[in-house]
Amino acid sequence: MSGIAVMMMVLFMVVIWGGLAASIATLRRHPDEQSGLLGSNDYATDDALIAHEGH
Protein backbone atom coordinates (compact mmCIF):
# COMPACT_ATOMS: atom_id res chain seq x y z
CA MET A 1 0.00 0.00 0.00
CA SER A 2 1.27 3.43 -0.86
CA GLY A 3 1.61 6.25 1.63
CA ILE A 4 -1.32 8.14 0.11
CA ALA A 5 -3.58 5.08 0.43
CA VAL A 6 -2.64 4.65 4.09
CA MET A 7 -3.22 8.35 4.74
CA MET A 8 -6.66 8.23 3.09
CA MET A 9 -7.56 5.07 5.03
CA VAL A 10 -6.60 6.69 8.34
CA LEU A 11 -8.43 9.91 7.42
CA PHE A 12 -11.67 8.14 6.61
CA MET A 13 -11.43 5.89 9.66
CA VAL A 14 -11.14 9.03 11.80
CA VAL A 15 -14.12 10.57 10.01
CA ILE A 16 -16.32 7.49 10.44
CA TRP A 17 -15.37 6.69 14.06
CA GLY A 18 -15.35 10.39 14.95
CA GLY A 19 -18.86 10.74 13.56
CA LEU A 20 -20.00 7.76 15.61
CA ALA A 21 -18.43 9.21 18.76
CA ALA A 22 -19.98 12.63 18.09
CA SER A 23 -23.44 11.13 17.53
CA ILE A 24 -23.20 9.07 20.73
CA ALA A 25 -22.12 12.14 22.70
CA THR A 26 -24.98 14.20 21.26
CA LEU A 27 -27.52 11.47 22.00
CA ARG A 28 -26.30 11.24 25.60
CA ARG A 29 -26.71 15.02 26.04
CA HIS A 30 -30.10 15.18 24.30
CA PRO A 31 -31.97 11.86 24.68
CA ASP A 32 -34.70 10.94 22.22
CA GLU A 33 -37.35 11.59 24.87
CA GLN A 34 -36.40 15.28 24.99
CA SER A 35 -35.86 16.00 21.31
CA GLY A 36 -37.78 15.78 18.10
CA LEU A 37 -41.17 17.11 17.08
CA LEU A 38 -42.96 16.61 20.41
CA GLY A 39 -39.96 17.32 22.61
CA SER A 40 -40.86 17.46 26.28
CA ASN A 41 -44.58 18.00 25.67
CA ASP A 42 -46.88 16.71 28.42
CA TYR A 43 -48.85 14.69 25.86
CA ALA A 44 -45.70 12.84 24.73
CA THR A 45 -45.09 10.98 27.99
CA ASP A 46 -45.13 7.19 28.02
CA ASP A 47 -48.32 7.10 30.12
CA ALA A 48 -50.20 9.45 27.79
CA LEU A 49 -49.12 7.57 24.68
CA ILE A 50 -49.98 4.17 26.17
CA ALA A 51 -53.44 5.48 27.14
CA HIS A 52 -54.09 6.47 23.51
CA GLU A 53 -52.66 3.28 22.03
CA GLY A 54 -55.91 1.32 22.16
CA HIS A 55 -57.97 4.02 20.40
PDB file of N, CA and C in Angstrom:
ATOM      1  N   MET A   1       0.844  -1.175   0.000  1.00  0.00           N
ATOM      2  CA  MET A   1       0.000   0.000   0.000  1.00  0.00           C
ATOM      3  C   MET A   1       0.889   1.238   0.000  1.00  0.00           C
ATOM      4  N   SER A   2       0.479   2.208  -0.788  1.00  0.00           N
ATOM      5  CA  SER A   2       1.270   3.431  -0.863  1.00  0.00           C
ATOM      6  C   SER A   2       0.967   4.333   0.334  1.00  0.00           C
ATOM      7  N   GLY A   3       1.789   5.317   0.519  1.00  0.00           N
ATOM      8  CA  GLY A   3       1.607   6.248   1.630  1.00  0.00           C
ATOM      9  C   GLY A   3       0.308   7.034   1.527  1.00  0.00           C
ATOM     10  N   ILE A   4      -0.065   7.390   0.303  1.00  0.00           N
ATOM     11  CA  ILE A   4      -1.316   8.141   0.107  1.00  0.00           C
ATOM     12  C   ILE A   4      -2.514   7.275   0.469  1.00  0.00           C
ATOM     13  N   ALA A   5      -2.472   5.994   0.104  1.00  0.00           N
ATOM     14  CA  ALA A   5      -3.576   5.084   0.426  1.00  0.00           C
ATOM     15  C   ALA A   5      -3.713   4.906   1.936  1.00  0.00           C
ATOM     16  N   VAL A   6      -2.608   4.785   2.635  1.00  0.00           N
ATOM     17  CA  VAL A   6      -2.640   4.647   4.091  1.00  0.00           C
ATOM     18  C   VAL A   6      -3.184   5.924   4.724  1.00  0.00           C
ATOM     19  N   MET A   7      -2.736   7.073   4.220  1.00  0.00           N
ATOM     20  CA  MET A   7      -3.218   8.350   4.743  1.00  0.00           C
ATOM     21  C   MET A   7      -4.729   8.496   4.541  1.00  0.00           C
ATOM     22  N   MET A   8      -5.222   8.145   3.365  1.00  0.00           N
ATOM     23  CA  MET A   8      -6.661   8.229   3.089  1.00  0.00           C
ATOM     24  C   MET A   8      -7.444   7.255   3.976  1.00  0.00           C
ATOM     25  N   MET A   9      -6.892   6.049   4.177  1.00  0.00           N
ATOM     26  CA  MET A   9      -7.559   5.073   5.031  1.00  0.00           C
ATOM     27  C   MET A   9      -7.666   5.600   6.464  1.00  0.00           C
ATOM     28  N   VAL A  10      -6.588   6.140   6.982  1.00  0.00           N
ATOM     29  CA  VAL A  10      -6.603   6.694   8.342  1.00  0.00           C
ATOM     30  C   VAL A  10      -7.564   7.876   8.424  1.00  0.00           C
ATOM     31  N   LEU A  11      -7.532   8.749   7.428  1.00  0.00           N
ATOM     32  CA  LEU A  11      -8.430   9.909   7.416  1.00  0.00           C
ATOM     33  C   LEU A  11      -9.893   9.483   7.478  1.00  0.00           C
ATOM     34  N   PHE A  12     -10.276   8.550   6.635  1.00  0.00           N
ATOM     35  CA  PHE A  12     -11.675   8.144   6.605  1.00  0.00           C
ATOM     36  C   PHE A  12     -12.067   7.304   7.819  1.00  0.00           C
ATOM     37  N   MET A  13     -11.127   6.587   8.406  1.00  0.00           N
ATOM     38  CA  MET A  13     -11.427   5.894   9.660  1.00  0.00           C
ATOM     39  C   MET A  13     -11.691   6.906  10.768  1.00  0.00           C
ATOM     40  N   VAL A  14     -10.915   7.978  10.806  1.00  0.00           N
ATOM     41  CA  VAL A  14     -11.139   9.033  11.799  1.00  0.00           C
ATOM     42  C   VAL A  14     -12.482   9.701  11.568  1.00  0.00           C
ATOM     43  N   VAL A  15     -12.835   9.942  10.314  1.00  0.00           N
ATOM     44  CA  VAL A  15     -14.123  10.570  10.005  1.00  0.00           C
ATOM     45  C   VAL A  15     -15.280   9.686  10.440  1.00  0.00           C
ATOM     46  N   ILE A  16     -15.222   8.409  10.112  1.00  0.00           N
ATOM     47  CA  ILE A  16     -16.323   7.489  10.445  1.00  0.00           C
ATOM     48  C   ILE A  16     -16.436   7.287  11.956  1.00  0.00           C
ATOM     49  N   TRP A  17     -15.322   6.929  12.611  1.00  0.00           N
ATOM     50  CA  TRP A  17     -15.370   6.689  14.058  1.00  0.00           C
ATOM     51  C   TRP A  17     -15.612   7.978  14.821  1.00  0.00           C
ATOM     52  N   GLY A  18     -15.097   9.094  14.314  1.00  0.00           N
ATOM     53  CA  GLY A  18     -15.352  10.390  14.948  1.00  0.00           C
ATOM     54  C   GLY A  18     -16.817  10.773  14.858  1.00  0.00           C
ATOM     55  N   GLY A  19     -17.430  10.486  13.714  1.00  0.00           N
ATOM     56  CA  GLY A  19     -18.862  10.743  13.562  1.00  0.00           C
ATOM     57  C   GLY A  19     -19.692   9.894  14.503  1.00  0.00           C
ATOM     58  N   LEU A  20     -19.294   8.647  14.669  1.00  0.00           N
ATOM     59  CA  LEU A  20     -19.997   7.764  15.605  1.00  0.00           C
ATOM     60  C   LEU A  20     -19.864   8.281  17.030  1.00  0.00           C
ATOM     61  N   ALA A  21     -18.644   8.686  17.409  1.00  0.00           N
ATOM     62  CA  ALA A  21     -18.428   9.208  18.764  1.00  0.00           C
ATOM     63  C   ALA A  21     -19.204  10.505  18.978  1.00  0.00           C
ATOM     64  N   ALA A  22     -19.246  11.367  17.973  1.00  0.00           N
ATOM     65  CA  ALA A  22     -19.984  12.628  18.091  1.00  0.00           C
ATOM     66  C   ALA A  22     -21.490  12.377  18.212  1.00  0.00           C
ATOM     67  N   SER A  23     -22.006  11.416  17.447  1.00  0.00           N
ATOM     68  CA  SER A  23     -23.441  11.132  17.531  1.00  0.00           C
ATOM     69  C   SER A  23     -23.808  10.501  18.870  1.00  0.00           C
ATOM     70  N   ILE A  24     -22.948   9.652  19.414  1.00  0.00           N
ATOM     71  CA  ILE A  24     -23.202   9.065  20.731  1.00  0.00           C
ATOM     72  C   ILE A  24     -23.175  10.146  21.804  1.00  0.00           C
ATOM     73  N   ALA A  25     -22.202  11.057  21.717  1.00  0.00           N
ATOM     74  CA  ALA A  25     -22.117  12.145  22.702  1.00  0.00           C
ATOM     75  C   ALA A  25     -23.330  13.048  22.624  1.00  0.00           C
ATOM     76  N   THR A  26     -23.794  13.358  21.423  1.00  0.00           N
ATOM     77  CA  THR A  26     -24.978  14.200  21.256  1.00  0.00           C
ATOM     78  C   THR A  26     -26.222  13.501  21.790  1.00  0.00           C
ATOM     79  N   LEU A  27     -26.357  12.219  21.518  1.00  0.00           N
ATOM     80  CA  LEU A  27     -27.520  11.472  22.001  1.00  0.00           C
ATOM     81  C   LEU A  27     -27.525  11.369  23.518  1.00  0.00           C
ATOM     82  N   ARG A  28     -26.357  11.288  24.134  1.00  0.00           N
ATOM     83  CA  ARG A  28     -26.297  11.243  25.603  1.00  0.00           C
ATOM     84  C   ARG A  28     -26.693  12.586  26.208  1.00  0.00           C
ATOM     85  N   ARG A  29     -26.345  13.693  25.540  1.00  0.00           N
ATOM     86  CA  ARG A  29     -26.708  15.020  26.045  1.00  0.00           C
ATOM     87  C   ARG A  29     -28.174  15.344  25.805  1.00  0.00           C
ATOM     88  N   HIS A  30     -28.717  14.885  24.673  1.00  0.00           N
ATOM     89  CA  HIS A  30     -30.101  15.176  24.304  1.00  0.00           C
ATOM     90  C   HIS A  30     -30.807  13.866  23.956  1.00  0.00           C
ATOM     91  N   PRO A  31     -31.322  13.160  24.956  1.00  0.00           N
ATOM     92  CA  PRO A  31     -31.972  11.863  24.682  1.00  0.00           C
ATOM     93  C   PRO A  31     -33.180  12.020  23.761  1.00  0.00           C
ATOM     94  N   ASP A  32     -33.572  10.922  23.142  1.00  0.00           N
ATOM     95  CA  ASP A  32     -34.703  10.940  22.219  1.00  0.00           C
ATOM     96  C   ASP A  32     -35.977  11.448  22.883  1.00  0.00           C
ATOM     97  N   GLU A  33     -36.124  11.186  24.183  1.00  0.00           N
ATOM     98  CA  GLU A  33     -37.347  11.586  24.874  1.00  0.00           C
ATOM     99  C   GLU A  33     -37.466  13.105  24.998  1.00  0.00           C
ATOM    100  N   GLN A  34     -36.376  13.838  24.827  1.00  0.00           N
ATOM    101  CA  GLN A  34     -36.400  15.284  24.991  1.00  0.00           C
ATOM    102  C   GLN A  34     -36.191  16.024  23.681  1.00  0.00           C
ATOM    103  N   SER A  35     -36.102  15.336  22.581  1.00  0.00           N
ATOM    104  CA  SER A  35     -35.864  15.998  21.306  1.00  0.00           C
ATOM    105  C   SER A  35     -36.894  15.539  20.294  1.00  0.00           C
ATOM    106  N   GLY A  36     -36.863  16.146  19.157  1.00  0.00           N
ATOM    107  CA  GLY A  36     -37.782  15.776  18.103  1.00  0.00           C
ATOM    108  C   GLY A  36     -38.974  16.700  18.050  1.00  0.00           C
ATOM    109  N   LEU A  37     -39.997  16.286  17.336  1.00  0.00           N
ATOM    110  CA  LEU A  37     -41.167  17.115  17.084  1.00  0.00           C
ATOM    111  C   LEU A  37     -41.958  17.409  18.353  1.00  0.00           C
ATOM    112  N   LEU A  38     -42.169  16.416  19.197  1.00  0.00           N
ATOM    113  CA  LEU A  38     -42.961  16.608  20.409  1.00  0.00           C
ATOM    114  C   LEU A  38     -42.128  17.122  21.575  1.00  0.00           C
ATOM    115  N   GLY A  39     -40.847  16.836  21.563  1.00  0.00           N
ATOM    116  CA  GLY A  39     -39.962  17.325  22.614  1.00  0.00           C
ATOM    117  C   GLY A  39     -40.397  16.868  23.987  1.00  0.00           C
ATOM    118  N   SER A  40     -40.475  17.803  24.912  1.00  0.00           N
ATOM    119  CA  SER A  40     -40.859  17.456  26.281  1.00  0.00           C
ATOM    120  C   SER A  40     -42.312  17.818  26.556  1.00  0.00           C
ATOM    121  N   ASN A  41     -43.159  17.708  25.552  1.00  0.00           N
ATOM    122  CA  ASN A  41     -44.578  18.002  25.666  1.00  0.00           C
ATOM    123  C   ASN A  41     -45.231  17.038  26.662  1.00  0.00           C
ATOM    124  N   ASP A  42     -46.196  17.542  27.435  1.00  0.00           N
ATOM    125  CA  ASP A  42     -46.879  16.705  28.422  1.00  0.00           C
ATOM    126  C   ASP A  42     -47.636  15.555  27.779  1.00  0.00           C
ATOM    127  N   TYR A  43     -48.089  15.728  26.540  1.00  0.00           N
ATOM    128  CA  TYR A  43     -48.846  14.687  25.856  1.00  0.00           C
ATOM    129  C   TYR A  43     -47.947  13.628  25.221  1.00  0.00           C
ATOM    130  N   ALA A  44     -46.637  13.796  25.335  1.00  0.00           N
ATOM    131  CA  ALA A  44     -45.697  12.844  24.733  1.00  0.00           C
ATOM    132  C   ALA A  44     -45.083  11.915  25.773  1.00  0.00           C
ATOM    133  N   THR A  45     -45.623  11.886  26.969  1.00  0.00           N
ATOM    134  CA  THR A  45     -45.087  10.982  27.991  1.00  0.00           C
ATOM    135  C   THR A  45     -45.508   9.546  27.684  1.00  0.00           C
ATOM    136  N   ASP A  46     -44.807   8.591  28.254  1.00  0.00           N
ATOM    137  CA  ASP A  46     -45.135   7.185  28.015  1.00  0.00           C
ATOM    138  C   ASP A  46     -46.561   6.863  28.453  1.00  0.00           C
ATOM    139  N   ASP A  47     -46.973   7.393  29.610  1.00  0.00           N
ATOM    140  CA  ASP A  47     -48.318   7.104  30.117  1.00  0.00           C
ATOM    141  C   ASP A  47     -49.391   7.644  29.183  1.00  0.00           C
ATOM    142  N   ALA A  48     -49.208   8.855  28.686  1.00  0.00           N
ATOM    143  CA  ALA A  48     -50.199   9.451  27.787  1.00  0.00           C
ATOM    144  C   ALA A  48     -50.263   8.688  26.469  1.00  0.00           C
ATOM    145  N   LEU A  49     -49.129   8.298  25.944  1.00  0.00           N
ATOM    146  CA  LEU A  49     -49.122   7.572  24.676  1.00  0.00           C
ATOM    147  C   LEU A  49     -49.691   6.172  24.826  1.00  0.00           C
ATOM    148  N   ILE A  50     -49.427   5.502  25.930  1.00  0.00           N
ATOM    149  CA  ILE A  50     -49.984   4.169  26.170  1.00  0.00           C
ATOM    150  C   ILE A  50     -51.498   4.251  26.319  1.00  0.00           C
ATOM    151  N   ALA A  51     -51.990   5.311  26.962  1.00  0.00           N
ATOM    152  CA  ALA A  51     -53.435   5.484  27.139  1.00  0.00           C
ATOM    153  C   ALA A  51     -54.134   5.646  25.788  1.00  0.00           C
ATOM    154  N   HIS A  52     -53.491   6.251  24.828  1.00  0.00           N
ATOM    155  CA  HIS A  52     -54.092   6.475  23.509  1.00  0.00           C
ATOM    156  C   HIS A  52     -53.843   5.326  22.537  1.00  0.00           C
ATOM    157  N   GLU A  53     -53.055   4.365  22.932  1.00  0.00           N
ATOM    158  CA  GLU A  53     -52.665   3.282  22.029  1.00  0.00           C
ATOM    159  C   GLU A  53     -53.853   2.431  21.605  1.00  0.00           C
ATOM    160  N   GLY A  54     -54.780   2.186  22.484  1.00  0.00           N
ATOM    161  CA  GLY A  54     -55.912   1.322  22.164  1.00  0.00           C
ATOM    162  C   GLY A  54     -56.983   1.996  21.325  1.00  0.00           C
ATOM    163  N   HIS A  55     -56.907   3.292  21.129  1.00  0.00           N
ATOM    164  CA  HIS A  55     -57.966   4.017  20.400  1.00  0.00           C
ATOM    165  C   HIS A  55     -57.775   3.948  18.934  1.00  0.00           C
TER     166      HIS A  55
END
